Tab-separated table of N, CA and C in Angstrom:
chain	number	residue	atom	x	y	z
A	1	MET	N	-11.605	5.426	-6.332
A	1	MET	CA	-10.352	4.979	-7.165
A	1	MET	C	-10.482	3.188	-8.001
A	2	ASN	N	-10.359	2.643	-9.449
A	2	ASN	CA	-10.053	1.404	-9.618
A	2	ASN	C	-8.774	1.051	-9.488
A	3	VAL	N	-8.249	-0.363	-9.900
A	3	VAL	CA	-7.589	-0.951	-10.016
A	3	VAL	C	-6.392	-0.294	-10.343
A	4	GLU	N	-6.465	-0.355	-12.034
A	4	GLU	CA	-5.768	0.602	-12.815
A	4	GLU	C	-5.079	2.277	-12.225
A	5	GLU	N	-5.840	2.458	-11.369
A	5	GLU	CA	-5.793	4.300	-11.024
A	5	GLU	C	-4.845	3.667	-9.804
A	6	LEU	N	-4.774	2.468	-9.203
A	6	LEU	CA	-4.194	2.336	-8.024
A	6	LEU	C	-2.889	2.018	-8.222
A	7	ARG	N	-2.677	1.441	-9.203
A	7	ARG	CA	-1.678	0.492	-9.915
A	7	ARG	C	-0.852	1.950	-10.640
A	8	GLN	N	-1.559	2.891	-11.449
A	8	GLN	CA	-0.552	4.168	-11.700
A	8	GLN	C	-0.197	5.168	-10.521
A	9	ARG	N	-0.834	4.912	-9.248
A	9	ARG	CA	-0.276	5.929	-8.437
A	9	ARG	C	1.026	4.850	-7.876
A	10	CYS	N	0.662	4.094	-7.706
A	10	CYS	CA	2.357	3.076	-7.245
A	10	CYS	C	3.424	3.257	-7.808
A	11	LEU	N	3.011	3.043	-9.332
A	11	LEU	CA	3.792	3.402	-10.310
A	11	LEU	C	4.697	4.657	-10.471
A	12	ALA	N	3.736	5.602	-10.374
A	12	ALA	CA	4.586	6.796	-10.339
A	12	ALA	C	5.775	7.455	-9.488
A	13	LYS	N	5.393	6.415	-8.132
A	13	LYS	CA	6.551	6.853	-7.081
A	13	LYS	C	7.967	6.330	-7.696
A	14	ARG	N	8.941	7.113	-7.275
A	14	ARG	CA	10.433	6.847	-7.753
A	14	ARG	C	10.450	5.539	-6.849
A	15	GLY	N	11.512	4.680	-7.976
A	15	GLY	CA	12.107	3.354	-7.543
A	15	GLY	C	11.233	2.220	-7.265
A	16	VAL	N	10.126	2.776	-7.729
A	16	VAL	CA	8.786	1.181	-7.043
A	16	VAL	C	9.116	0.289	-8.549
A	17	THR	N	8.629	-1.370	-7.983
A	17	THR	CA	8.624	-2.024	-9.757
A	17	THR	C	7.247	-2.798	-8.588
A	18	GLU	N	7.073	-3.760	-9.524
A	18	GLU	CA	5.327	-4.360	-9.638
A	18	GLU	C	6.111	-5.476	-9.733
A	19	GLU	N	5.772	-6.681	-9.201
A	19	GLU	CA	5.737	-8.188	-8.896
A	19	GLU	C	4.769	-8.760	-8.476
A	20	PHE	N	4.854	-10.376	-8.838
A	20	PHE	CA	4.190	-11.346	-8.322
A	20	PHE	C	4.803	-12.144	-7.602
A	21	PRO	N	5.299	-12.015	-6.424
A	21	PRO	CA	6.109	-12.755	-5.539
A	21	PRO	C	5.473	-13.832	-4.842
A	22	PHE	N	4.074	-13.923	-4.333
A	22	PHE	CA	3.170	-14.833	-3.702
A	22	PHE	C	2.874	-16.069	-4.904
A	23	ASP	N	2.158	-15.486	-5.833
A	23	ASP	CA	1.076	-16.079	-7.093
A	23	ASP	C	1.148	-15.287	-7.706
A	24	ALA	N	0.129	-15.745	-9.034
A	24	ALA	CA	-0.122	-15.172	-9.960
A	24	ALA	C	-1.416	-13.959	-9.941
A	25	ASP	N	-1.670	-14.383	-8.949
A	25	ASP	CA	-3.059	-13.646	-8.254
A	25	ASP	C	-2.707	-12.302	-7.521
A	26	THR	N	-1.563	-11.866	-7.051
A	26	THR	CA	-1.465	-11.005	-5.862
A	26	THR	C	-0.416	-9.802	-6.355
A	27	LEU	N	-0.618	-8.720	-6.547
A	27	LEU	CA	0.353	-8.030	-7.438
A	27	LEU	C	0.894	-7.459	-5.897
A	28	VAL	N	2.288	-6.940	-6.073
A	28	VAL	CA	2.923	-6.357	-5.203
A	28	VAL	C	3.833	-5.319	-5.516
A	29	PHE	N	3.500	-4.249	-4.743
A	29	PHE	CA	4.682	-2.989	-5.326
A	29	PHE	C	5.656	-2.978	-4.140
A	30	LYS	N	7.046	-2.793	-4.968
A	30	LYS	CA	7.820	-2.609	-3.946
A	30	LYS	C	8.962	-1.612	-4.024
A	31	VAL	N	9.303	-0.243	-3.397
A	31	VAL	CA	10.467	0.221	-3.388
A	31	VAL	C	11.455	-0.097	-2.916
A	32	MET	N	12.797	0.185	-4.090
A	32	MET	CA	13.906	-0.476	-3.397
A	32	MET	C	13.829	-1.686	-2.766
A	33	GLY	N	13.024	-2.623	-3.449
A	33	GLY	CA	12.694	-4.153	-2.932
A	33	GLY	C	11.855	-4.343	-1.317
A	34	LYS	N	11.434	-3.089	-1.169
A	34	LYS	CA	10.675	-3.711	-0.021
A	34	LYS	C	9.577	-3.087	-0.065
A	35	MET	N	8.313	-4.246	0.303
A	35	MET	CA	6.953	-4.036	-0.330
A	35	MET	C	6.005	-2.637	0.815
A	36	PHE	N	5.612	-1.897	-0.395
A	36	PHE	CA	4.655	-0.900	0.557
A	36	PHE	C	2.938	-1.253	-0.151
A	37	ALA	N	3.037	-1.864	-1.076
A	37	ALA	CA	1.257	-2.413	-1.408
A	37	ALA	C	0.972	-3.697	-1.987
A	38	LEU	N	0.033	-4.164	-1.501
A	38	LEU	CA	-0.317	-5.503	-2.071
A	38	LEU	C	-1.527	-5.488	-2.205
A	39	VAL	N	-1.808	-5.954	-3.612
A	39	VAL	CA	-3.290	-5.894	-4.358
A	39	VAL	C	-3.621	-7.253	-4.911
A	40	PRO	N	-4.629	-8.013	-4.274
A	40	PRO	CA	-4.987	-9.543	-4.107
A	40	PRO	C	-5.889	-9.278	-5.530
A	41	LEU	N	-5.827	-9.414	-6.779
A	41	LEU	CA	-6.481	-8.964	-7.859
A	41	LEU	C	-7.478	-10.016	-8.057
A	42	GLU	N	-7.560	-11.247	-7.359
A	42	GLU	CA	-8.971	-11.639	-7.716
A	42	GLU	C	-9.917	-11.892	-6.469
A	43	ARG	N	-9.478	-10.886	-5.557
A	43	ARG	CA	-10.699	-10.920	-4.235
A	43	ARG	C	-11.267	-10.044	-4.743
A	44	MET	N	-12.894	-10.370	-3.992
A	44	MET	CA	-14.064	-9.160	-4.449
A	44	MET	C	-14.505	-9.208	-2.931
A	45	PRO	N	-15.226	-7.661	-2.479
A	45	PRO	CA	-14.621	-6.796	-3.173
A	45	PRO	C	-13.384	-6.237	-3.421
A	46	PRO	N	-12.900	-5.490	-4.514
A	46	PRO	CA	-11.775	-4.920	-4.528
A	46	PRO	C	-10.763	-4.526	-3.404
A	47	GLN	N	-9.565	-4.766	-3.010
A	47	GLN	CA	-9.157	-4.585	-1.837
A	47	GLN	C	-7.362	-4.535	-1.855
A	48	CYS	N	-6.850	-3.694	-1.368
A	48	CYS	CA	-5.683	-3.648	-1.380
A	48	CYS	C	-4.941	-3.622	0.397
A	49	ASN	N	-3.478	-4.048	0.553
A	49	ASN	CA	-3.056	-3.761	1.991
A	49	ASN	C	-1.948	-3.000	1.676
A	50	LEU	N	-2.027	-1.875	2.788
A	50	LEU	CA	-0.966	-0.794	2.516
A	50	LEU	C	-0.581	-0.679	4.509
A	51	LYS	N	0.823	-0.514	4.378
A	51	LYS	CA	1.302	0.164	5.792
A	51	LYS	C	0.911	1.267	5.799
A	52	CYS	N	0.735	1.570	7.339
A	52	CYS	CA	0.351	2.575	7.871
A	52	CYS	C	0.699	2.635	9.470
A	53	ASP	N	0.581	3.839	9.760
A	53	ASP	CA	1.415	4.161	11.144
A	53	ASP	C	0.270	3.631	12.233
A	54	PRO	N	0.552	2.954	13.128
A	54	PRO	CA	-0.145	2.187	14.141
A	54	PRO	C	-1.137	3.248	14.880
A	55	GLU	N	-1.223	4.211	14.969
A	55	GLU	CA	-2.011	5.317	15.593
A	55	GLU	C	-3.083	5.672	14.440
A	56	ARG	N	-2.296	6.112	13.659
A	56	ARG	CA	-3.298	6.559	12.243
A	56	ARG	C	-4.152	5.569	11.879
A	57	SER	N	-3.504	4.194	11.962
A	57	SER	CA	-4.556	3.225	11.589
A	57	SER	C	-5.690	2.468	12.078
A	58	GLU	N	-5.403	2.772	13.866
A	58	GLU	CA	-7.026	2.991	14.534
A	58	GLU	C	-7.724	3.689	14.296
A	59	GLU	N	-7.232	4.967	14.086
A	59	GLU	CA	-8.409	6.108	13.827
A	59	GLU	C	-8.853	5.754	12.688
A	60	LEU	N	-8.259	5.280	11.253
A	60	LEU	CA	-8.648	4.769	10.104
A	60	LEU	C	-9.667	3.935	10.172
A	61	ARG	N	-9.293	2.756	11.064
A	61	ARG	CA	-10.541	1.974	11.353
A	61	ARG	C	-11.351	2.063	11.916
A	62	GLU	N	-11.899	3.285	12.770
A	62	GLU	CA	-12.966	3.893	13.602
A	62	GLU	C	-13.835	4.557	12.825
A	63	GLN	N	-12.836	5.411	12.198
A	63	GLN	CA	-13.939	6.225	11.053
A	63	GLN	C	-14.256	5.563	9.744
A	64	TYR	N	-13.852	4.594	9.061
A	64	TYR	CA	-14.191	3.771	7.823
A	64	TYR	C	-14.620	2.495	8.214
A	65	ASP	N	-15.407	2.213	9.596
A	65	ASP	CA	-15.663	0.855	9.895
A	65	ASP	C	-15.958	-0.229	8.875
A	66	GLY	N	-15.451	-1.472	8.785
A	66	GLY	CA	-15.476	-2.274	7.821
A	66	GLY	C	-15.308	-1.592	6.056
A	67	LEU	N	-14.363	-0.788	6.268
A	67	LEU	CA	-13.958	-0.158	4.810
A	67	LEU	C	-12.394	-0.077	4.852
A	68	ILE	N	-11.880	-0.109	6.217
A	68	ILE	CA	-10.394	-0.306	6.485
A	68	ILE	C	-10.393	-0.848	7.502
A	69	THR	N	-9.923	-2.344	7.179
A	69	THR	CA	-8.969	-3.280	8.844
A	69	THR	C	-8.437	-3.530	8.715
A	70	PRO	N	-7.856	-4.131	9.789
A	70	PRO	CA	-6.410	-5.038	10.185
A	70	PRO	C	-5.909	-5.665	8.839
A	71	GLY	N	-4.882	-5.358	8.479
A	71	GLY	CA	-4.284	-5.890	7.148
A	71	GLY	C	-4.535	-7.450	7.342
A	72	TYR	N	-5.180	-7.523	5.822
A	72	TYR	CA	-5.489	-9.278	6.306
A	72	TYR	C	-4.252	-9.937	5.607
A	73	HIS	N	-3.714	-11.129	6.687
A	73	HIS	CA	-2.358	-11.835	6.309
A	73	HIS	C	-1.544	-11.112	6.418
A	74	MET	N	-1.485	-10.097	7.627
A	74	MET	CA	-0.074	-9.297	7.402
A	74	MET	C	-0.177	-8.933	8.983
A	75	SER	N	1.168	-8.236	9.295
A	75	SER	CA	0.911	-7.456	10.765
A	75	SER	C	-0.458	-6.451	10.760
A	76	LYS	N	-1.129	-6.876	11.596
A	76	LYS	CA	-2.303	-5.879	11.935
A	76	LYS	C	-2.009	-4.790	12.917
A	77	VAL	N	-0.883	-4.834	13.048
A	77	VAL	CA	-0.520	-3.506	13.853
A	77	VAL	C	-0.279	-2.473	12.672
A	78	HIS	N	0.571	-2.773	11.831
A	78	HIS	CA	1.112	-1.983	10.760
A	78	HIS	C	0.900	-2.363	9.547
A	79	TRP	N	-0.173	-2.962	9.348
A	79	TRP	CA	-0.941	-2.837	7.447
A	79	TRP	C	-2.027	-2.699	7.814
A	80	ASN	N	-2.945	-2.419	7.306
A	80	ASN	CA	-4.527	-1.982	6.928
A	80	ASN	C	-4.799	-3.012	5.276
A	81	THR	N	-6.125	-3.272	5.300
A	81	THR	CA	-6.644	-4.121	4.068
A	81	THR	C	-7.622	-2.708	4.111
A	82	LEU	N	-7.738	-1.998	2.880
A	82	LEU	CA	-8.593	-1.258	2.254
A	82	LEU	C	-9.727	-1.514	1.051
A	83	PHE	N	-10.727	-1.550	0.991
A	83	PHE	CA	-11.911	-1.897	0.287
A	83	PHE	C	-11.753	-0.479	-0.393
A	84	TYR	N	-10.676	-0.542	-1.572
A	84	TYR	CA	-10.600	1.260	-1.808
A	84	TYR	C	-11.547	1.157	-2.939
A	85	GLU	N	-12.311	0.616	-3.744
A	85	GLU	CA	-13.304	1.046	-4.744
A	85	GLU	C	-14.360	2.174	-4.031
A	86	GLN	N	-14.602	1.359	-2.612
A	86	GLN	CA	-15.787	2.001	-1.777
A	86	GLN	C	-15.436	3.318	-1.009
A	87	LEU	N	-14.009	3.606	-0.858
A	87	LEU	CA	-13.831	4.671	-0.129
A	87	LEU	C	-12.917	6.023	-1.229
A	88	PRO	N	-13.267	7.264	-0.925
A	88	PRO	CA	-12.777	8.567	-1.634
A	88	PRO	C	-11.454	7.979	-2.120
A	89	PRO	N	-11.234	8.423	-3.802
A	89	PRO	CA	-10.084	8.280	-4.018
A	89	PRO	C	-9.278	8.958	-3.765
A	90	GLN	N	-9.398	10.296	-2.879
A	90	GLN	CA	-8.323	11.263	-2.497
A	90	GLN	C	-7.777	10.728	-1.377
A	91	LEU	N	-8.456	9.735	-0.524
A	91	LEU	CA	-7.932	8.849	0.590
A	91	LEU	C	-7.171	7.811	-0.005
A	92	VAL	N	-7.535	7.265	-0.778
A	92	VAL	CA	-6.827	6.098	-0.943
A	92	VAL	C	-5.558	6.554	-1.637
A	93	ALA	N	-5.330	7.589	-2.383
A	93	ALA	CA	-4.159	8.151	-3.008
A	93	ALA	C	-3.262	8.649	-1.706
A	94	GLU	N	-3.849	9.063	-0.926
A	94	GLU	CA	-3.084	9.936	0.260
A	94	GLU	C	-2.396	8.488	1.305
A	95	LEU	N	-3.281	7.247	1.381
A	95	LEU	CA	-2.393	6.449	1.909
A	95	LEU	C	-1.898	5.597	1.651
A	96	ILE	N	-1.712	5.584	-0.140
A	96	ILE	CA	-0.372	5.299	-0.917
A	96	ILE	C	0.587	5.915	-0.692
A	97	ASP	N	0.568	7.102	-0.548
A	97	ASP	CA	1.910	7.758	-0.638
A	97	ASP	C	2.465	7.324	0.880
A	98	HIS	N	1.504	7.576	2.507
A	98	HIS	CA	1.968	7.233	3.468
A	98	HIS	C	2.542	5.991	3.535
A	99	SER	N	1.985	4.827	2.911
A	99	SER	CA	2.818	3.646	3.118
A	99	SER	C	4.068	3.819	2.325
A	100	TYR	N	4.132	4.329	0.936
A	100	TYR	CA	5.303	4.520	0.105
A	100	TYR	C	6.277	5.241	1.368
A	101	ASP	N	6.031	6.607	1.716
A	101	ASP	CA	6.785	6.885	2.485
A	101	ASP	C	7.420	6.459	3.848
A	102	LEU	N	6.420	5.940	4.467
A	102	LEU	CA	6.913	5.006	5.751
A	102	LEU	C	8.252	4.354	5.450
A	103	ILE	N	8.253	3.302	3.840
A	103	ILE	CA	8.842	2.746	3.691
A	103	ILE	C	10.538	3.022	3.690
A	104	VAL	N	9.837	3.908	2.468
A	104	VAL	CA	11.323	4.947	2.071
A	104	VAL	C	12.116	5.307	3.238
A	105	GLY	N	11.120	5.754	4.202
A	105	GLY	CA	11.716	6.113	5.837
A	105	GLY	C	12.642	5.237	6.469
A	106	SER	N	11.891	4.037	6.131
A	106	SER	CA	12.984	2.779	6.978
A	106	SER	C	14.110	2.302	6.129
A	107	LEU	N	14.414	2.735	4.803
A	107	LEU	CA	15.653	2.249	4.076
A	107	LEU	C	16.784	2.463	4.720
A	108	THR	N	17.773	2.025	4.348
A	108	THR	CA	18.903	2.108	4.866
A	108	THR	C	19.601	3.422	4.091
A	109	LYS	N	20.708	3.754	4.709
A	109	LYS	CA	21.421	5.148	4.140
A	109	LYS	C	21.466	4.826	2.557
A	110	LYS	N	22.195	3.767	2.231
A	110	LYS	CA	22.733	3.045	1.113
A	110	LYS	C	21.535	3.457	0.239
A	111	LEU	N	20.588	2.403	0.281
A	111	LEU	CA	19.496	2.748	-0.707
A	111	LEU	C	18.568	3.637	-0.902
A	112	LYS	N	18.329	4.739	0.537
A	112	LYS	CA	17.621	6.356	0.245
A	112	LYS	C	18.981	6.737	-0.832
A	113	GLN	N	20.201	6.572	-1.000
A	113	GLN	CA	20.720	7.252	-1.574
A	113	GLN	C	20.916	6.756	-3.013
A	114	GLN	N	20.484	5.201	-3.291
A	114	GLN	CA	20.567	4.976	-4.595
A	114	GLN	C	19.024	5.215	-5.080
A	115	LEU	N	18.209	5.453	-4.342
A	115	LEU	CA	16.726	5.604	-4.648
A	115	LEU	C	16.796	7.455	-5.210
A	116	ALA	N	17.261	8.201	-4.256
A	116	ALA	CA	17.812	9.516	-4.261
A	116	ALA	C	18.626	9.799	-6.287
A	117	ASP	N	19.227	8.990	-6.141
A	117	ASP	CA	20.431	8.578	-7.589
A	117	ASP	C	19.210	8.419	-9.030
A	118	LEU	N	18.277	7.857	-8.615
A	118	LEU	CA	17.225	7.254	-9.735
A	118	LEU	C	16.303	8.864	-10.670
A	119	GLY	N	16.983	9.918	-9.940
A	119	GLY	CA	16.516	10.972	-10.481
A	119	GLY	C	14.849	11.362	-10.364
């Protein structure tokens, strides 16, 4: 998966916006104002940070040693850094979905309803 495919996967989800809240090189995807993916565009090799269930994070880090690591500049328990161009595209897509779903699950009842109303 390349950066444009990653971007399209994120933007295809309901209620997602993209912005550069930190600097001109760090693309952030949010659902209802809550971050679920962070993509430092200038970092090589290409990578992104995604939220992940802590138990699953440990398993992924062991299985994909060096390609999935504790989240760079993020909570090491709840975020992973993925070297996404070196991972199976299906896995990256699944982990984007997982990150999005975790954030949606943590939204308030009001925000969940607003998200549902988006159609």
